[in-house]
Amino acid sequence: MHPMVKPALRRGWRDLNTVQFGMTPAHALTLGPMDTATGSFLDLLNGTRGLELLREEGRRMDLPDGHVDGLVRRLSRAGLLDDARGGGPAADALREKKDVLDRLRPDLASLSLTTAEPGEAIRRLAARRSQRVQVRGAGRVGAVLASLLAGAGVGEVEVRDGGRVEPWDVAPGGHPAQAVGDRRDESARRALRQAAPDRPPRRAEVPPPSDDGDPGFSLVVLAPRDDVAVHAPDPSHAEPLMLSGTPHLYAGVVEGTGVVGPLVLPGETGCAGCLHEHRADRDPTWPRLIAQWRSGRQRQVRPCDLTLATTVAGLAAAHALAFLDGQVPSSTGARWEVSLPALHWHARPVWAHSACPCGAAERGKGEHPSEDGASHETMAVQRPSAQCREAAAERPAGTWRAHV
């Protein structure tokens, strides 16, 4: 182990005996009492020395025997310590790609804030390179979202969409102006290749994409350009994903509202079918409205504010990365919504419904849906079981398997 105080946390002395690591309430910690010699020794914890060399340095500074090991343990328990050579073989391979790692250093520093185990941050960053994500939809939201995932180190991002790039598809980070008239999927792939810090791995054994749920995908993001599909996702479109146990996340813009979620863990959390059933329970006219919206004449250009679309793409990418890194983001079983012009984010739970064949209701007995009023505050969201959270943290590039 080569201990290193996490460089992502700024350090400052609150008084002569107490040091504070970090500035924001979400991550700041204080450590004390700490004498001047120990405070000076912190500068040596920069990842260039192993424990034996650190002990020698401690003796030269007249620190008591065992003091260095005790300090390292304290810092490690507090989640303030990283290992400059930790993370395993995949992390070592990433370190050898200096140009790639330099592109990802801000992401690595950010991951160090949310991990406690030394070496865990780079292990997770390296693990992203083996993940496969599919983004369905390459409009203002989907194309930018795909580029963000590729830029954050996800090894293989596949984009699916039809048609050709229109002038209103152009967005910074997505389709460039010169791509107008090109195929949407090809233009999006060029954009994400430019965003990616490394070439995706070769996967000759992976079959070409199809409409079926591919169990090789760690996550599928549904980012339709159609505003009705954003507001009321068709459960039939996700049936192959549900059958294959593939986690999927919804995102998009409908009129002046941006939507992120739900993140669906098949058999565990509320899905598009559950969302439809609950809406039909609350509003008997809902199925009639949906039928009209889906079959009605479509406008040539749907409202999709550029900054709102970019905001949705960024938040959806952050939720996707959190899931890929083994966390359970707040979009799990919930839809985050934000509307122009006030831009107040709020979450609407997507409860499992007993009439939906997804089976999630069996795991959520005792939970009750809320009204879908526009002014409701953020509510607690049903979480997957501890057993499934552990499965997510250890999940290889593959499918989510619910424990039933």
XYZ file of C-alpha atoms in Angstrom:
404
model
C 0.000 0.000 0.000
C 1.183 3.529 -0.885
C -1.029 5.757 1.310
C -2.199 9.076 -0.066
C -4.451 11.656 1.572
C -7.222 12.159 -0.954
C -6.170 15.195 -2.998
C -9.791 15.970 -3.865
C -10.324 17.305 -0.328
C -8.849 20.690 0.477
C -7.188 20.850 3.881
C -7.313 23.603 6.468
C -6.602 24.037 10.188
C -9.583 25.001 12.320
C -7.251 25.626 15.261
C -3.797 24.515 16.411
C -4.972 20.938 17.075
C -7.794 20.288 14.572
C -7.518 19.863 10.820
C -10.479 19.919 8.450
C -10.514 17.885 5.244
C -12.941 19.147 2.599
C -15.075 22.265 2.330
C -18.667 21.217 1.643
C -20.981 19.724 4.295
C -21.494 16.598 2.174
C -17.835 15.584 2.385
C -16.042 17.687 5.031
C -14.487 15.902 8.038
C -12.437 17.139 10.976
C -9.633 15.211 12.639
C -8.062 15.952 15.995
C -6.341 16.389 18.295
C -3.315 16.581 16.006
C 0.115 17.877 16.981
C 2.359 19.933 14.726
C 4.695 17.049 13.856
C 1.797 14.828 12.799
C 0.357 17.674 10.772
C 3.667 18.025 8.941
C 3.775 14.269 8.376
C 0.492 14.495 6.430
C 2.426 16.090 3.558
C 4.378 12.825 3.186
C 1.184 10.869 2.557
C 1.223 11.674 -1.156
C 1.350 8.170 -2.653
C 5.083 8.103 -3.372
C 6.067 6.047 -0.316
C 5.139 2.641 0.996
C 4.439 1.973 4.677
C 7.998 0.907 5.482
C 9.477 4.101 4.072
C 6.832 6.137 5.873
C 7.807 4.494 9.164
C 11.433 5.489 8.546
C 10.352 9.067 7.853
C 8.338 9.020 11.068
C 11.366 7.923 13.070
C 13.427 10.738 11.548
C 10.708 13.163 12.667
C 10.856 11.672 16.223
C 7.323 10.352 16.033
C 6.596 7.555 18.555
C 6.763 3.913 17.461
C 3.458 2.817 15.972
C 2.334 6.403 15.449
C 2.538 6.203 11.660
C 0.526 2.972 11.485
C -2.036 4.400 13.883
C -2.398 7.576 11.811
C -2.824 5.575 8.610
C -5.527 3.467 10.256
C -7.369 6.545 11.531
C -7.289 8.234 8.150
C -8.362 5.036 6.400
C -11.309 4.480 8.767
C -12.397 8.073 8.160
C -12.369 7.514 4.396
C -9.641 10.119 3.919
C -6.974 7.820 2.554
C -6.380 6.425 -0.913
C -3.871 3.896 -2.218
C -1.774 5.221 -5.111
C -1.152 1.677 -6.373
C -4.401 -0.010 -5.382
C -7.433 -1.055 -7.373
C -6.237 -4.337 -8.861
C -5.096 -5.368 -12.358
C -7.699 -3.303 -14.239
C -6.572 -0.194 -12.370
C -2.937 -0.989 -13.184
C -3.846 -1.278 -16.858
C -5.554 2.109 -16.711
C -2.507 3.701 -15.081
C -0.402 2.496 -17.991
C -2.609 4.558 -20.321
C -1.385 7.920 -19.072
C -3.174 9.998 -21.703
C -6.461 8.253 -20.927
C -6.039 8.580 -17.173
C -5.147 12.268 -17.484
C -8.479 12.848 -19.238
C -10.275 11.046 -16.433
C -8.444 12.518 -13.423
C -11.312 14.870 -12.463
C -13.680 11.884 -12.524
C -11.236 9.845 -10.451
C -10.981 12.642 -7.885
C -14.776 12.841 -7.713
C -15.090 9.075 -7.226
C -12.615 9.281 -4.348
C -15.137 11.457 -2.494
C -17.809 8.765 -2.598
C -15.630 5.756 -1.791
C -13.985 4.859 1.512
C -11.758 1.878 0.718
C -8.227 2.864 -0.413
C -7.882 2.117 -4.123
C -11.642 1.773 -4.584
C -12.034 4.955 -6.658
C -9.680 3.887 -9.445
C -11.050 0.343 -9.286
C -14.513 1.690 -10.091
C -13.188 4.027 -12.762
C -11.343 1.136 -14.401
C -14.463 -1.029 -14.158
C -16.374 1.486 -16.270
C -14.170 0.514 -19.217
C -15.748 -2.955 -19.245
C -19.335 -1.675 -19.102
C -21.677 -1.685 -22.083
C -24.482 0.866 -22.262
C -27.063 1.342 -24.974
C -28.767 4.701 -25.543
C -32.011 4.520 -27.492
C -32.714 7.899 -29.003
C -30.273 10.372 -30.520
C -32.006 13.710 -30.256
C -30.949 16.696 -28.173
C -31.020 14.584 -25.012
C -29.826 11.175 -26.174
C -26.850 12.265 -28.289
C -25.453 14.477 -25.531
C -26.107 11.807 -22.911
C -24.216 9.203 -24.930
C -21.239 11.530 -25.325
C -21.191 12.220 -21.591
C -21.117 8.521 -20.744
C -18.318 7.898 -23.228
C -16.386 10.894 -21.943
C -16.715 9.638 -18.362
C -14.930 6.415 -19.257
C -17.724 3.952 -20.077
C -15.979 1.512 -22.379
C -18.715 0.871 -24.920
C -21.678 3.151 -25.595
C -24.034 2.089 -28.348
C -26.546 4.512 -29.863
C -29.747 3.485 -31.617
C -32.050 5.771 -33.579
C -33.501 6.166 -37.046
C -33.812 8.965 -39.520
C -31.413 11.770 -40.288
C -30.133 14.706 -38.282
C -32.409 17.717 -38.538
C -31.351 21.301 -37.829
C -33.248 21.205 -34.521
C -31.280 18.122 -33.396
C -28.040 20.128 -33.229
C -26.712 20.672 -29.709
C -23.316 21.319 -28.087
C -21.800 17.957 -27.186
C -24.241 16.139 -29.466
C -24.879 16.543 -33.180
C -22.740 19.297 -34.753
C -24.212 21.626 -37.358
C -22.246 19.935 -40.152
C -24.008 16.638 -39.391
C -27.410 17.873 -40.599
C -28.618 15.350 -43.164
C -26.447 12.521 -41.835
C -27.913 9.432 -40.203
C -28.687 10.169 -36.566
C -27.072 7.066 -35.147
C -23.869 7.519 -37.151
C -23.597 11.198 -36.200
C -24.107 10.352 -32.514
C -21.436 7.665 -32.694
C -18.960 10.139 -34.166
C -19.730 12.578 -31.354
C -19.181 10.010 -28.622
C -15.977 8.744 -30.239
C -14.639 12.293 -30.068
C -15.725 12.539 -26.425
C -14.258 9.189 -25.340
C -10.788 9.296 -23.763
C -9.991 5.855 -25.179
C -11.054 3.592 -28.004
C -13.789 1.141 -27.031
C -12.647 -2.470 -26.557
C -13.052 -4.877 -29.431
C -15.964 -7.257 -28.887
C -16.110 -9.517 -31.906
C -18.279 -11.968 -29.985
C -21.065 -9.431 -29.367
C -23.927 -9.792 -31.870
C -25.289 -6.744 -33.695
C -27.997 -4.768 -31.844
C -31.565 -5.923 -32.061
C -34.930 -4.976 -30.603
C -34.572 -7.661 -27.957
C -33.133 -7.004 -24.526
C -29.431 -7.770 -24.804
C -28.194 -9.338 -21.540
C -24.723 -8.004 -22.348
C -25.783 -4.435 -21.592
C -25.142 -3.182 -18.085
C -27.786 -0.498 -18.676
C -30.112 0.718 -21.416
C -31.106 4.401 -21.470
C -34.379 5.231 -23.198
C -34.215 8.844 -24.390
C -36.936 9.141 -27.056
C -37.310 12.231 -29.218
C -41.085 11.793 -29.165
C -42.579 13.833 -26.324
C -45.491 11.418 -25.770
C -43.003 8.588 -25.277
C -41.240 10.711 -22.650
C -44.413 11.624 -20.779
C -46.048 8.204 -21.043
C -43.494 5.514 -21.948
C -45.084 2.562 -23.706
C -44.602 -0.561 -21.504
C -44.482 -2.780 -24.595
C -41.260 -1.111 -25.735
C -39.527 -2.271 -22.559
C -40.897 -5.823 -22.533
C -37.705 -7.391 -23.944
C -35.673 -5.500 -21.323
C -37.965 -6.715 -18.556
C -37.778 -10.310 -19.791
C -33.987 -10.265 -20.015
C -33.616 -8.538 -16.628
C -31.837 -5.549 -18.181
C -31.846 -2.366 -16.042
C -33.122 0.651 -17.943
C -33.411 4.376 -17.308
C -35.855 6.821 -18.881
C -34.963 10.412 -19.753
C -36.270 13.148 -22.017
C -38.096 16.440 -22.450
C -41.851 16.842 -22.840
C -43.120 20.334 -23.583
C -41.357 22.498 -20.977
C -40.604 19.695 -18.523
C -37.480 17.600 -18.233
C -37.753 14.039 -16.920
C -35.106 11.691 -15.515
C -36.300 8.284 -14.355
C -37.452 5.901 -13.365
C -34.431 3.662 -13.253
C -36.110 0.276 -13.547
C -34.605 -2.798 -11.928
C -36.799 -5.549 -13.388
C -38.777 -7.378 -10.741
C -37.596 -4.970 -8.043
C -38.903 -1.477 -8.745
C -41.813 0.212 -10.466
C -41.655 0.165 -14.268
C -43.389 1.880 -17.182
C -46.305 -0.542 -16.826
C -46.687 0.346 -13.150
C -46.624 4.040 -14.025
C -49.404 3.542 -16.567
C -51.571 1.472 -14.210
C -51.370 4.010 -11.386
C -52.215 6.878 -13.716
C -55.217 4.952 -15.036
C -56.351 4.298 -11.438
C -56.240 8.008 -10.599
C -57.643 9.255 -13.907
C -60.104 7.016 -15.801
C -59.621 9.147 -18.929
C -55.868 8.493 -19.008
C -55.972 5.544 -21.482
C -58.188 7.595 -23.819
C -55.814 10.561 -23.723
C -52.787 8.369 -24.340
C -54.449 6.732 -27.333
C -55.174 10.157 -28.833
C -51.677 11.505 -28.181
C -50.024 8.459 -29.713
C -52.204 8.351 -32.812
C -52.697 12.069 -33.370
C -50.955 14.124 -35.995
C -47.466 14.983 -34.804
C -46.005 18.448 -34.925
C -42.935 18.782 -37.095
C -40.856 20.340 -34.346
C -41.623 19.555 -30.705
C -40.628 21.916 -27.878
C -37.249 20.985 -26.453
C -35.418 23.886 -24.818
C -31.682 23.478 -25.430
C -30.559 24.213 -21.886
C -33.313 22.024 -20.418
C -32.350 19.145 -22.718
C -28.695 19.532 -21.759
C -29.621 19.590 -18.066
C -31.639 16.393 -18.447
C -28.810 14.705 -20.351
C -26.338 15.635 -17.618
C -28.512 14.452 -14.739
C -29.465 11.235 -16.515
C -25.798 10.514 -17.251
C -24.932 11.117 -13.585
C -27.649 8.699 -12.453
C -26.497 6.136 -15.007
C -22.891 6.395 -13.831
C -23.912 6.097 -10.191
C -25.707 2.855 -11.034
C -22.809 1.524 -13.097
C -20.484 2.308 -10.180
C -22.591 0.098 -7.899
C -24.749 2.736 -6.212
C -28.551 3.043 -6.048
C -29.390 6.520 -7.414
C -32.506 8.389 -6.360
C -34.122 7.787 -9.763
C -34.556 4.123 -8.793
C -38.328 3.778 -8.757
C -38.894 7.520 -9.186
C -39.170 10.218 -11.856
C -37.258 13.442 -11.301
C -38.987 16.332 -13.047
C -38.099 19.978 -13.614
C -40.229 22.525 -15.463
C -39.604 25.875 -17.067
C -39.389 28.634 -16.014
C -39.056 28.070 -12.241
C -36.778 25.019 -12.605
C -37.608 23.396 -9.255
C -36.626 19.713 -9.233
C -38.988 17.289 -7.531
C -39.355 13.513 -7.436
C -42.511 11.529 -8.134
C -42.371 7.941 -6.887
C -43.224 5.203 -9.374
C -44.728 2.574 -7.108
C -45.035 -1.054 -8.109
C -48.603 -1.917 -9.166
C -50.317 -5.230 -8.472
C -51.900 -5.293 -11.944
C -48.549 -4.976 -13.691
C -46.972 -8.294 -14.717
C -43.472 -7.093 -13.770
C -43.758 -8.712 -10.312
C -42.293 -5.787 -8.390
C -45.479 -5.367 -6.347
C -44.754 -8.617 -4.518
C -41.591 -7.048 -3.114
C -43.262 -3.747 -2.214
C -46.380 -4.828 -0.323
C -47.484 -2.171 2.112
C -46.332 0.725 -0.063
C -49.024 3.099 -1.314
C -48.982 5.436 -4.305
C -49.363 9.189 -3.916
C -51.484 11.547 -5.934
C -49.805 12.824 -9.056
C -50.422 16.484 -8.254
C -48.053 19.065 -9.665
C -47.330 20.733 -6.318
C -46.384 17.697 -4.217
C -43.072 17.725 -2.391
C -40.308 15.153 -2.799
C -41.285 11.824 -1.225
C -39.367 8.812 -0.019
C -38.862 6.218 -2.712
C -38.983 2.458 -2.340
C -35.452 1.076 -2.431
C -34.263 -2.317 -3.642
C -33.518 -4.854 -0.953
C -30.093 -4.960 0.708
C -29.533 -8.274 -1.052
C -30.036 -6.619 -4.435
C -27.929 -3.574 -3.533
C -25.036 -5.947 -2.869
C -25.672 -7.635 -6.212
C -25.525 -4.249 -7.962
C -22.211 -3.365 -6.337
C -20.669 -6.612 -7.564
C -22.465 -6.680 -10.907
C -20.328 -7.517 -13.977
C -21.201 -6.096 -17.365
C -24.462 -7.952 -17.721
C -28.010 -8.026 -16.470
C -29.754 -7.144 -13.268
C -31.221 -10.271 -11.701
C -33.923 -9.704 -9.152
C -33.942 -11.881 -6.051
C -37.436 -13.312 -5.720
